[in-house]
Coordinates of C-alpha atoms in Angstrom, one line a residue:
M1408 CA -8.2 14.2 -3.7
K1409 CA -6.1 11.9 -5.9
K1410 CA -6.1 8.2 -5.1
I1411 CA -3.4 5.6 -5.7
A1412 CA -3.0 1.9 -4.9
I1413 CA 0.5 0.7 -4.2
T1414 CA 1.6 -2.9 -4.1
G1415 CA 4.4 -4.0 -1.8
G1416 CA 4.1 -0.9 0.3
S1417 CA 4.9 -2.6 3.6
G1418 CA 8.6 -3.1 2.7
Y1419 CA 11.4 -0.6 3.1
L1420 CA 11.2 1.0 -0.3
G1421 CA 7.4 0.8 -0.4
T1422 CA 7.1 2.6 2.9
W1423 CA 9.2 5.5 1.5
V1424 CA 7.0 5.6 -1.6
I1425 CA 3.8 5.8 0.5
K1426 CA 5.3 8.6 2.6
E1427 CA 6.1 10.6 -0.6
F1428 CA 2.7 10.2 -2.1
K1429 CA 1.0 11.0 1.2
E1430 CA 3.1 14.3 1.5
N1431 CA 1.8 15.1 -2.0
G1432 CA -1.9 14.8 -1.0
Y1433 CA -2.7 11.3 -2.3
E1434 CA -5.2 8.9 -0.6
I1435 CA -3.3 5.6 -0.6
L1436 CA -4.3 2.0 -0.5
N1437 CA -1.4 -0.3 0.3
I1438 CA -1.8 -3.9 -1.1
D1439 CA 0.6 -6.3 0.6
M1440 CA 0.9 -9.6 2.5
K1441 CA 1.6 -7.8 5.8
Y1442 CA 0.6 -4.6 7.5
L1443 CA 2.8 -1.5 7.6
Q1444 CA 4.8 -1.0 10.8
E1445 CA 3.5 2.6 10.9
K1446 CA -0.2 3.4 10.3
L1447 CA 0.4 5.5 7.2
C1448 CA -2.6 4.4 5.2
K1449 CA -5.2 1.7 4.7
T1450 CA -3.7 -1.7 4.0
L1451 CA -5.4 -4.6 2.1
I1452 CA -3.9 -7.9 3.0
A1453 CA -3.7 -10.0 -0.2
N1454 CA -1.3 -12.3 -2.1
L1455 CA -1.5 -11.1 -5.6
T1456 CA 0.3 -14.1 -6.9
N1457 CA -2.7 -16.2 -5.8
H1458 CA -5.3 -15.8 -8.5
G1459 CA -8.2 -16.2 -6.1
E1460 CA -7.2 -13.3 -3.9
A1461 CA -6.6 -11.0 -6.8
Y1462 CA -10.2 -11.1 -8.1

């Protein structure tokens, strides 16, 4: 199975992108500052603008 990490997947456009990748057989990791409204994939809560959370 192909894997992909998506940043900002909890927003309107990001949710659409996640659904498209999921329909095409990808295992997805969403990296965002909030959880998805729907449980579409695993979400890692992180603020990537904060250097300490990114590493």
